[in-house]
Coordinates of C-alpha atoms and ligand atoms in Angstrom, one line a residue:
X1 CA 0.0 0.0 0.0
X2 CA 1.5 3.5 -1.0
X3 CA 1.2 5.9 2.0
X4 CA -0.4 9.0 2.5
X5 CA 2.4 10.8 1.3
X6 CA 3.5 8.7 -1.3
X7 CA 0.0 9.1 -3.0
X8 CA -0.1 12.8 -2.7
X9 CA 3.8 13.0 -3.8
X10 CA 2.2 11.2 -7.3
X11 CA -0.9 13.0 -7.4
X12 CA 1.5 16.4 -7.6
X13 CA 4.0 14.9 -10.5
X14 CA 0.7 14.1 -12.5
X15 CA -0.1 18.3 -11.9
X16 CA 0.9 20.3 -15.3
X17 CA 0.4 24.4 -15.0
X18 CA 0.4 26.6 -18.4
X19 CA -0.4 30.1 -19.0
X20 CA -1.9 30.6 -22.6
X21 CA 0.2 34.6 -23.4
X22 CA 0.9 36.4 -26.5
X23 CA -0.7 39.4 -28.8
X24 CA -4.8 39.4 -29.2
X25 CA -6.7 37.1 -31.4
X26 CA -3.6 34.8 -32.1
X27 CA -6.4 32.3 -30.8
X28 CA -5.3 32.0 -27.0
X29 CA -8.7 31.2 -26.1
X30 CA -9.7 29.0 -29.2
X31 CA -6.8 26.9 -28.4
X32 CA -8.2 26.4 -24.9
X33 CA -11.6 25.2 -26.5
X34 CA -10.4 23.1 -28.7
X35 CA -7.7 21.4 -26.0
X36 CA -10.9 20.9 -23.4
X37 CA -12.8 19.5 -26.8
X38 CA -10.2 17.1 -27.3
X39 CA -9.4 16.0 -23.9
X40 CA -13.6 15.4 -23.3
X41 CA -13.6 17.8 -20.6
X42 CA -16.7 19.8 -22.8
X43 CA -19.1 18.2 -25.1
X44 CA -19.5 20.4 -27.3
X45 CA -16.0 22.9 -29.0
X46 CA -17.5 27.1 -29.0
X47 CA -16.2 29.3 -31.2
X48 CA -14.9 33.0 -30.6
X49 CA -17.6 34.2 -33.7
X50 CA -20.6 32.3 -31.5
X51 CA -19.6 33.9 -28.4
X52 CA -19.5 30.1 -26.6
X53 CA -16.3 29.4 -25.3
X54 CA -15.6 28.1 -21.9
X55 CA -12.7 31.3 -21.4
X56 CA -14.8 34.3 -23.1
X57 CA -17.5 33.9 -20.7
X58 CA -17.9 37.8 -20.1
X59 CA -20.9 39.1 -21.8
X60 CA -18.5 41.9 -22.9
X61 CA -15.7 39.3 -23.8
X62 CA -18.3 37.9 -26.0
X63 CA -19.5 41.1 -27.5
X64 CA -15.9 42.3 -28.5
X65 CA -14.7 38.9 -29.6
X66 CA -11.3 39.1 -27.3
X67 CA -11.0 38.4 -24.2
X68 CA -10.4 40.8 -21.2
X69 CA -9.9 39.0 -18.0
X70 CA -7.2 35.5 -17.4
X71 CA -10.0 32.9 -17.4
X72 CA -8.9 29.7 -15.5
X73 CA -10.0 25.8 -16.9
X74 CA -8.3 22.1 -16.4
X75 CA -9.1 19.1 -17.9
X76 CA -7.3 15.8 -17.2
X77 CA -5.4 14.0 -20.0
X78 CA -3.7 10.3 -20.2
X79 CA -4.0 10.8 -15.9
X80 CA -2.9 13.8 -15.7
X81 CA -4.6 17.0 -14.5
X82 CA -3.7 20.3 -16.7
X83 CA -4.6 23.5 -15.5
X84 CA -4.6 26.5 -17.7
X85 CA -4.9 29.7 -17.8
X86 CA -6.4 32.2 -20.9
X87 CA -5.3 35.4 -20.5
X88 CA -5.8 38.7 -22.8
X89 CA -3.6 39.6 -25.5
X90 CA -4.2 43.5 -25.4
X91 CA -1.5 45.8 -24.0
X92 CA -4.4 47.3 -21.7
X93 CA -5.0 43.9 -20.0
X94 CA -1.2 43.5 -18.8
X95 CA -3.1 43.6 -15.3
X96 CA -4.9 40.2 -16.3
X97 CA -2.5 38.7 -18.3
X98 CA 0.7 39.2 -16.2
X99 CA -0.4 37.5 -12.6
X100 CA -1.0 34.0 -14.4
X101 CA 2.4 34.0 -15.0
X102 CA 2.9 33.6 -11.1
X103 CA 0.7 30.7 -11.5
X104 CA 2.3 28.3 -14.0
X105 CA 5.6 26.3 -14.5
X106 CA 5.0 26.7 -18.3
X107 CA 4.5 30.7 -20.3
X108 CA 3.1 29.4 -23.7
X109 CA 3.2 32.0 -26.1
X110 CA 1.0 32.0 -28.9
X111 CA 1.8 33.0 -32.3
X112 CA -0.9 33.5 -35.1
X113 CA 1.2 32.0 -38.3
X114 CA -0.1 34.5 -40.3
X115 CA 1.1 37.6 -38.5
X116 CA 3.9 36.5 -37.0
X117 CA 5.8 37.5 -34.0
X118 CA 4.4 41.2 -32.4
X119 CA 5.1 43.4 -30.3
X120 CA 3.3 41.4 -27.1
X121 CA 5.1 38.3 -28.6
X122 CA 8.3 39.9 -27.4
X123 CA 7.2 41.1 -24.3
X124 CA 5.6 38.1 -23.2
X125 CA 8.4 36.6 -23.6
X126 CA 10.8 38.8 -21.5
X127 CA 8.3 38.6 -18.6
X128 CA 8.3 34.8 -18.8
X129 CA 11.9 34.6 -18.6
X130 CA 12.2 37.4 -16.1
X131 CA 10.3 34.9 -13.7
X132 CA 12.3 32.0 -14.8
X133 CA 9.3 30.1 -16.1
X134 CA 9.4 27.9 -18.9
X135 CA 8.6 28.5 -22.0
X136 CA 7.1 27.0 -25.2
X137 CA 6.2 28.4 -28.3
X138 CA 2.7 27.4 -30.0
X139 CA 2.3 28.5 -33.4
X140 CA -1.8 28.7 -34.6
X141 CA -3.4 28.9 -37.5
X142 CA -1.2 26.8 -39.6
X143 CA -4.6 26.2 -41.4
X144 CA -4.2 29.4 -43.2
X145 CA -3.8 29.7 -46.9
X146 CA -0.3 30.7 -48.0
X147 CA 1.6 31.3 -45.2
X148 CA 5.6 30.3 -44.6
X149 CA 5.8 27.9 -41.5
X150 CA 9.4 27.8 -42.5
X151 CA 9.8 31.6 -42.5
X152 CA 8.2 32.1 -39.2
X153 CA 10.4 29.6 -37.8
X154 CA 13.3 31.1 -39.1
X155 CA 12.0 34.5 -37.5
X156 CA 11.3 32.6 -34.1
X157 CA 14.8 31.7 -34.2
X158 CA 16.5 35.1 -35.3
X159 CA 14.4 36.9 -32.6
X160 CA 14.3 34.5 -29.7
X161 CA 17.4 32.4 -30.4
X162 CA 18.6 28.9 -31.9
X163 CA 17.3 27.2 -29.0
X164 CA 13.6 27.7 -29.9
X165 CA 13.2 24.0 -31.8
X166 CA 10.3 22.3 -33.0
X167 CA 9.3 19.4 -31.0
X168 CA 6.4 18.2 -33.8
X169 CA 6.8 19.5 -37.3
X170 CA 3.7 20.6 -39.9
X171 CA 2.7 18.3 -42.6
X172 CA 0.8 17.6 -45.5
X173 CA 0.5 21.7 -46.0
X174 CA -0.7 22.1 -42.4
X175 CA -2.9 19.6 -42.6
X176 CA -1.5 16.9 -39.9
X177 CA 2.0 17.6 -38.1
X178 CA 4.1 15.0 -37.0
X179 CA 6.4 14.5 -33.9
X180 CA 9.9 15.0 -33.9
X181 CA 11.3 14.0 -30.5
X182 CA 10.8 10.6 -29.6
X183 CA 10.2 9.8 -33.7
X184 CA 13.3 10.5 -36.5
X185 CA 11.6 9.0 -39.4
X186 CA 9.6 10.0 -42.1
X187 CA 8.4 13.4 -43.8
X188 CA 7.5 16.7 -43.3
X189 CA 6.6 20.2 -44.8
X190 CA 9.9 21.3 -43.8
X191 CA 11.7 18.2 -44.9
X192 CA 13.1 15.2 -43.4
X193 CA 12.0 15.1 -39.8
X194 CA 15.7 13.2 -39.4
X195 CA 17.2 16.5 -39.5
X196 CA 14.5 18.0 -36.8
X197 CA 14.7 15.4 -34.0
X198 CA 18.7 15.7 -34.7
X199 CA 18.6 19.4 -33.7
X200 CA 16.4 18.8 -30.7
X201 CA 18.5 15.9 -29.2
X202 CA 21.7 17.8 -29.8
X203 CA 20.3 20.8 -27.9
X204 CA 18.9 18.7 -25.0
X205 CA 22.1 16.4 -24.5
X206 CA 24.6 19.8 -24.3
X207 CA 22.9 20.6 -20.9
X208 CA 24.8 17.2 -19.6
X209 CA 28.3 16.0 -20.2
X210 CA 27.7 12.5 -19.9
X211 CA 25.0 12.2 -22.6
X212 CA 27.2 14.7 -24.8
X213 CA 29.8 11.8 -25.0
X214 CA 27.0 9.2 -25.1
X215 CA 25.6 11.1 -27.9
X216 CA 28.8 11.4 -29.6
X217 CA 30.0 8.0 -29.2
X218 CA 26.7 6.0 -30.1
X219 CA 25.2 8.5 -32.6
X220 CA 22.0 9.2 -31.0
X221 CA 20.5 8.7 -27.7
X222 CA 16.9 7.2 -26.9
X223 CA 14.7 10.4 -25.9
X224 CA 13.2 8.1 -23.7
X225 CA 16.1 8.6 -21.6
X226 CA 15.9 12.4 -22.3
X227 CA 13.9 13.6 -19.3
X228 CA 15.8 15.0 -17.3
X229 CA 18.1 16.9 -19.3
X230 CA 15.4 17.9 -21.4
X231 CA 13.3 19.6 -18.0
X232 CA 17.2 20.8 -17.4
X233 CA 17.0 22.6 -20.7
X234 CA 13.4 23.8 -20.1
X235 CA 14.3 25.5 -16.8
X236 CA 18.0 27.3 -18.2
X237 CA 15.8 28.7 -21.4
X238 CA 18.4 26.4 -23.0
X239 CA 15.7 24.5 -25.4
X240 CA 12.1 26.7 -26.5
X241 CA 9.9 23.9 -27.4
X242 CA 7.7 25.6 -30.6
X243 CA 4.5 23.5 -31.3
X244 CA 2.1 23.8 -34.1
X245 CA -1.0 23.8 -33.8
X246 CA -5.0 24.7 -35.6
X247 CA -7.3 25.4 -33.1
X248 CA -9.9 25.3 -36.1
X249 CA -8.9 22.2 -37.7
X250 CA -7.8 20.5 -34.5
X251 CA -4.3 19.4 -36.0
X252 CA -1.4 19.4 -33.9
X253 CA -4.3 19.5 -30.5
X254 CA -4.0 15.8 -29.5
X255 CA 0.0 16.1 -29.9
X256 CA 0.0 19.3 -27.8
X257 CA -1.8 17.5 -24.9
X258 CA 0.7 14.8 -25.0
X259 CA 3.2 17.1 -25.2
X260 CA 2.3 18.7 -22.3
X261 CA 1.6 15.8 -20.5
X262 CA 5.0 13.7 -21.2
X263 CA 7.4 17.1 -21.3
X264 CA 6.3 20.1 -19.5
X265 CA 7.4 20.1 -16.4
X266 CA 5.8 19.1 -13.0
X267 CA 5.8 21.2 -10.3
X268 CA 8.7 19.7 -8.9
X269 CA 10.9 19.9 -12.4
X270 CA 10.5 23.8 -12.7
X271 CA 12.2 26.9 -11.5
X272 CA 11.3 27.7 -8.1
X273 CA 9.1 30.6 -7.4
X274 CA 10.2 34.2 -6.3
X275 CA 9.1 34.0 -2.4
X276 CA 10.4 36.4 -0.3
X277 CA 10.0 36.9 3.2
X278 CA 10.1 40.5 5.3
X279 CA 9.3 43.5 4.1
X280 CA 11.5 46.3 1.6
X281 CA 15.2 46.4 2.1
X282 CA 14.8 43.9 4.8
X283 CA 13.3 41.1 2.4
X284 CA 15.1 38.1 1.5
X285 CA 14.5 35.3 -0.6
X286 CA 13.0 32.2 0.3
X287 CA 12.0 28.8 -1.6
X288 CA 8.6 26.9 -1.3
X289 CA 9.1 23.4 -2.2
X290 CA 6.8 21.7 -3.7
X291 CA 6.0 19.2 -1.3
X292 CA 2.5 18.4 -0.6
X293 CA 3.5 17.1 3.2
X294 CA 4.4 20.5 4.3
X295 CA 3.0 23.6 5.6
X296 CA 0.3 25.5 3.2
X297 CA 2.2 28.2 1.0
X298 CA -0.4 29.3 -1.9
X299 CA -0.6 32.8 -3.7
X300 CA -3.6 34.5 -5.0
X301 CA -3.4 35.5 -8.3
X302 CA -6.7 36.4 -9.3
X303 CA -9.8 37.9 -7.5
X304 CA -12.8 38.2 -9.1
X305 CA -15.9 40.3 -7.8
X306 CA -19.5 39.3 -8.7
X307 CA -21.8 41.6 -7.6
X308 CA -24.5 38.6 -6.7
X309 CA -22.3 36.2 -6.2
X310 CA -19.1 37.9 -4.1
X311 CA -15.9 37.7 -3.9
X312 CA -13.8 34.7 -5.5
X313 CA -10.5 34.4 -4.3
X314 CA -8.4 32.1 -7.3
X315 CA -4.5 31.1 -6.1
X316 CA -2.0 28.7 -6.8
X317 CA -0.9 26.1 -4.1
X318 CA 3.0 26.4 -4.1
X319 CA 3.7 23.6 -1.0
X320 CA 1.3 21.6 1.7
X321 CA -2.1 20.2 0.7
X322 CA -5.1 21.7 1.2
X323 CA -8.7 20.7 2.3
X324 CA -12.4 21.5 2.7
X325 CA -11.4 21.6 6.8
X326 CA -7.5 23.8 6.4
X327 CA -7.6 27.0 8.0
X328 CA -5.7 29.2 6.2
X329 CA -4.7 32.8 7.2
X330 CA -3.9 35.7 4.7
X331 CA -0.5 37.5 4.7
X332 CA -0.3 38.6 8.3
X333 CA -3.7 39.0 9.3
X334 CA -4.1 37.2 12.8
X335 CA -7.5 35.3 12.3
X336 CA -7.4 32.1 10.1
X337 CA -10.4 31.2 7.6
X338 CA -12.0 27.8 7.3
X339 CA -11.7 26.6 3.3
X340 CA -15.3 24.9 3.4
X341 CA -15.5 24.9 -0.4
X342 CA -12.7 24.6 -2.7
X343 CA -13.3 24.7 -6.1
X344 CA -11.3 24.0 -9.6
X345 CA -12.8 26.6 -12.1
X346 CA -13.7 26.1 -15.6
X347 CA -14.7 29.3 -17.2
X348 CA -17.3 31.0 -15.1
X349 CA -18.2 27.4 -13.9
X350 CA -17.0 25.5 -11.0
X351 CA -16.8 22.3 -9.5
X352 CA -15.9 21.4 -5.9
X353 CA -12.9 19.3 -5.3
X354 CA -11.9 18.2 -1.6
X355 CA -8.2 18.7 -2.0
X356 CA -5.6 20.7 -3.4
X357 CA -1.6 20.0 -3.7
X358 CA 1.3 21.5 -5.0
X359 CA 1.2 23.0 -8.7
X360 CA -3.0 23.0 -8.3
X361 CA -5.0 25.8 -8.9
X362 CA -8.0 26.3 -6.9
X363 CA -10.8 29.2 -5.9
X364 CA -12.7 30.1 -2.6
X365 CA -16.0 32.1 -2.6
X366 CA -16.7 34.8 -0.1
X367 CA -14.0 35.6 2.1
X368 CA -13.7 39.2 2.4
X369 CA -10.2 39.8 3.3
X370 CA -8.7 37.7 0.7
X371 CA -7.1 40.2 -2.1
X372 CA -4.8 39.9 -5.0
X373 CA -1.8 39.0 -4.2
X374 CA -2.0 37.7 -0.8
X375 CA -0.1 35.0 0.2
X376 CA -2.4 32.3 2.2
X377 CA -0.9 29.8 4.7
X378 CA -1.4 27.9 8.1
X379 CA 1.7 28.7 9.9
X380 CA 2.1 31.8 12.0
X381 CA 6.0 32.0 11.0
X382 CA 5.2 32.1 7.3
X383 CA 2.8 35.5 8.0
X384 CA 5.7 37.8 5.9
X385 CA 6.3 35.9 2.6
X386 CA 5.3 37.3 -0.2
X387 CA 5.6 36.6 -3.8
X388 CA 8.7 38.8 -5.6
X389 CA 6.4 41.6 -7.2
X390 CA 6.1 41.7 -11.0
X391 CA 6.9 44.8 -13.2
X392 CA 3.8 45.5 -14.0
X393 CA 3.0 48.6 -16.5
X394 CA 2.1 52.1 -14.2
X395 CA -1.3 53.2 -15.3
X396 CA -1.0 56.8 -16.4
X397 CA -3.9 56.9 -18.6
X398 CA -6.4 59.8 -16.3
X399 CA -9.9 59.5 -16.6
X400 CA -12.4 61.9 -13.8
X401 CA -15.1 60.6 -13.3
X402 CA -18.4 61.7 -11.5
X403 CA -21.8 59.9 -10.6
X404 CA -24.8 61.2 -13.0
X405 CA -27.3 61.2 -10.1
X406 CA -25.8 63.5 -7.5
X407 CA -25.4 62.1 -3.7
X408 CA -24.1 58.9 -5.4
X409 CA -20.4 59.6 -4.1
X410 CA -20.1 56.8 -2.0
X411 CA -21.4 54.2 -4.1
X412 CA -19.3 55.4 -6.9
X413 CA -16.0 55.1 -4.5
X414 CA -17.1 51.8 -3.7
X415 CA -17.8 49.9 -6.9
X416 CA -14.7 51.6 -8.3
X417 CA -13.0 49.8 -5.9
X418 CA -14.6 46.6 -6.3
X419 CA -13.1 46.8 -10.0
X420 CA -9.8 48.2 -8.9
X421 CA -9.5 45.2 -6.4
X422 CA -9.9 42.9 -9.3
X423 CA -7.0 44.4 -11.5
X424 CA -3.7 45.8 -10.7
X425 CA -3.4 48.1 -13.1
X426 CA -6.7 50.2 -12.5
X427 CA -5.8 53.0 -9.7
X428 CA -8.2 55.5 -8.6
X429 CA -7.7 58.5 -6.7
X430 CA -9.5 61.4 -4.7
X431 CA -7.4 64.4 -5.9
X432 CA -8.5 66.5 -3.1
X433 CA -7.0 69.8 -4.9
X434 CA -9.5 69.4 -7.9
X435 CA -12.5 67.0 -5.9
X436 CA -12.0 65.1 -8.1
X437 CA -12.2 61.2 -8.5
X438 CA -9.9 60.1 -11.3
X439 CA -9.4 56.6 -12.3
X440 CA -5.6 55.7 -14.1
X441 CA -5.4 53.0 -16.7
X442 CA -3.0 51.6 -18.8
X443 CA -5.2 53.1 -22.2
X444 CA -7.9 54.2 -23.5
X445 CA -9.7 50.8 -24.1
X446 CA -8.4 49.9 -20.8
X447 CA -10.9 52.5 -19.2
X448 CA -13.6 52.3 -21.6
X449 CA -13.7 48.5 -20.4
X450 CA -13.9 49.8 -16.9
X451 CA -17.1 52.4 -17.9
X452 CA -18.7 49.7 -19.6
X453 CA -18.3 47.0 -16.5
X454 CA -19.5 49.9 -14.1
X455 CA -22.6 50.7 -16.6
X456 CA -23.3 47.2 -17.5
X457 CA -22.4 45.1 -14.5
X458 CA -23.4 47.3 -11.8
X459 CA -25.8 49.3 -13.7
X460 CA -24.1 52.5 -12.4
X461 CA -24.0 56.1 -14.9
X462 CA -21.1 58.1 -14.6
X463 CA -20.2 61.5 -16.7
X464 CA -16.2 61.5 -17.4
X465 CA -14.1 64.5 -18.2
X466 CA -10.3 64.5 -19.0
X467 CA -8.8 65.1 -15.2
X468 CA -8.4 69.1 -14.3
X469 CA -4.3 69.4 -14.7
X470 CA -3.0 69.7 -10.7
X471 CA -2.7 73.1 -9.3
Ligands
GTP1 N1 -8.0 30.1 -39.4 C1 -7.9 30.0 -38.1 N2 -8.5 30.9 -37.3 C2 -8.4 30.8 -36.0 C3 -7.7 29.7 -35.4 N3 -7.8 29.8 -34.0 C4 -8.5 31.0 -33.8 N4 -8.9 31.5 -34.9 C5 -9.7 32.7 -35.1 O1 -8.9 33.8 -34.7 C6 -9.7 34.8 -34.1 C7 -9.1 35.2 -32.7 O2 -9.2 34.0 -31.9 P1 -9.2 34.1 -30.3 O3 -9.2 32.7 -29.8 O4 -10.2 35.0 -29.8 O5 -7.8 34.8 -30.1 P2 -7.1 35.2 -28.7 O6 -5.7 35.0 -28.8 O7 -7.8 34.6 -27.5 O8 -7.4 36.8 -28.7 P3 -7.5 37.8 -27.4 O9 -8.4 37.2 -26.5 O10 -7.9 39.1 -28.0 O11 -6.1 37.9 -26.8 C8 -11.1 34.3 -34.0 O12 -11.8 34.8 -35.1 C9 -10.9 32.8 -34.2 O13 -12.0 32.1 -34.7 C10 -7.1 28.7 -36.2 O14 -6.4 27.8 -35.8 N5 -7.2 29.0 -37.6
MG2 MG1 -8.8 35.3 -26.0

């Protein structure tokens, strides 16, 4: 019989965590359809044109065809449970899009074959490797008419580095694509796929001296025995998987959930993440480990406000399992919560699970004090770690803004900052010079997002001006 421990040591290893990043309507959230289609975690695959995916479950998602807020989902795949996380490709949703990162082992950055790399192809990428994730490369689409796999490869390569390899190749013009790591034979739209899984085993092997001279010696090495220096290369940025993929025609899906499954890493195969613990200049760092016998460490990434339903508090379990009865207390507040429900979202959907270990990502409902980026835990010692803070964008973008029915001050202040507590990079502030409330955002659409939510969500009217310039 496998002990406790054992069992919740496997159930972890069998946890993969990847955050879907990359420019708008590369098809971030089509992929995550047609990956929960596949898997038989939905019945039916939505489309971005029918408004009726799992992720764009936002009425105003839906309307606008992109999505505005990280939308969290798993699914479980050849025993193994793969969370993911959707986020927005606009610049003005950096606030949404850049907290999943603290939530994965895995950034995948999505490129749309047709338009290549872009600008938030680049940046997604810095920020990935500025939190030592690691990354893959997905490349959509390849069901479009007339477009250069080869080229864009090429470009990946002259813009990220030789190190960015594909692990499956297209073929049959885009039709199929076939694997090129643990096969070497046969054909593909970019040749041989001989030469391919060369490249790849070369790359992985130069991470360890003793397969170097294996490789050397006997020619080739089995990629069966490639884990570990493969998750070696993963973690040093030494190897960028790239992946293709059609969300619409479903090639290259399958192979993507194998391929996350059998090579992505585990929660224990990844970089650690960026805990520190004590405040400022005093802070220094600190590793979870991604044990599921010790204490609770888990960090909330996400908060999401329902005005019926409350307040959802979403995090990622770094070390220690969780349960229904775990009484958790936030950052360094004195009185513990009970968990009583724990819940694995799927879209705006939920289903309760009763435990939660290292490299899972669950939700609780309606606990007040929890807020975005608090770090939960059941150990009074652990009440000063927090999670490195991310570089996230300063919202300079001023809107005032002013209730339409007047005496409606309060409630104005308060549903603003309902919507500011669900998104790092909306501020708002009482100028007292001017009386004036303004609210900061990364950009125009950023804010007008923010009117709509407060007009359509909360059914509140406000009258905006551009902020009086400060005496
Ligand atoms: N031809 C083709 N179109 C696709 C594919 N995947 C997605 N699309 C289309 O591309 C458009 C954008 O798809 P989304 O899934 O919304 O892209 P996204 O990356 O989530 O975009 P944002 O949410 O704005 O960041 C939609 O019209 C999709 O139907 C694909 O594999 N092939
Ligand atoms: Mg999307």
């Amino acid at each position: 019989m496998p002990s406790r421990s054992n069992s919740l040591a496997a159930e972890m290893e069998a946890v993969r965590t990847l955050a879907f990043v990359g420019a708008a309507a590369t098809g971030k959230s089509s992929l995550a359809e047609a990956l929960l289609y596949k898997a038989g975690a939905i019945g039916a695959c939505g489309s971005i044109e029918r408004g009726s995916t799992v992720s764009d479950h936002d009425p105003l998602e839906r309307r606008m065809q992109h999505s505005l807020n990280a939308s969290v989902m798993h699914l479980t795949h050849a025993g193994t449970r793969i969370h993911f996380i959707d986020t927005p490709g606009g610049p003005d949703f950096l606030g949404q899009s850049l907290p999943a990162l603290e939530a994965v082992e895995t950034a995948a950055v999505v490129i749309n074959a047709v338009t290549g790399i872009e600008p938030m192809t680049v940046r997604m990428m810095a920020y990935a490797a500025s939190r030592h994730l690691a990354r893959m490369i997905i490349v959509n689409k390849i069901d479009s008419q007339g477009v250069s796999l080869a080229g864009l490869l090429a470009d990946i390569q002259a813009t990220f580095g030789r190190q960015c390899l594909p692990l499956n190749l297209p073929d049959r013009v885009g039709k199929r694509v076939v694997d090129c790591f643990f096969n070497r034979f046969g054909q593909s739209d970019f040749g041989p796929v001989e030469a391919a899984h060369r490249a790849l085993v070369e790359q992985v092997v130069e991470v360890d001296a003793a397969f170097v001279d294996r490789y050397l010696e006997e020619g080739d090495v089995d990629p069966a025995e490639l884990h570990a220096p493969l998750e070696q290369a993963l973690r040093e940025g030494h190897l960028i998987p790239v992946c293709f993929v059609s969300s619409r025609s479903g090639a290259g899906v399958a192979e993507l959930l194998d391929v996350i499954v059998k090579l992505l890493p585990d929660p224990t195969e990844a970089n650690p993440p960026d805990f520190i613990v004590g405040e400022g200049a005093e802070a220094q760092p600190m590793e979870a480990k991604p044990d599921p016998t010790l204490h609770v460490l888990a960090h909330v990434f996400k908060v999401m406000i329902d005005p019926y339903v409350g307040k959802m508090g979403i995090f990622r379990v770094h070390q220690g399992t969780l349960t229904r009865d775990s009484q958790l207390y936030i950052g360094d507040g004195r009185k513990p919560f009970k968990v009583g429900h724990l819940f694995m979202l799927q879209g705006k959907d939920h289903v309760e699970v009763s435990r939660a270990v290292p490299g899972d990502i669950v939700a609780v409902a309606k606990v007040e004090e929890i807020h975005f980026d608090a770090v939960l835990h059941d150990a009074a010692e652990d009440s000063h770690v927090h999670l490195a803070p991310l570089a996230f964008p300063v919202p300079v973008h001023g809107l005032a803004v002013e209730p339409k029915r007047h005496g409606d001050e309060q409630r104005a202040w308060e549903i603003l900052g309902k919507l500011a507590a669900e998104d790092p990079c909306l501020r708002i502030e009482h100028v007292a010079a001017t009386n004036e409330t303004v609210l900061y955002g990364l950009g125009e659409l950023h804010l007008r997002i923010v009117l709509e939510r407060l007009r359509e969500v909360y059914r509140f009217e406000v009258l905006t001006r551009s902020p009086t310039a400060r005496p």
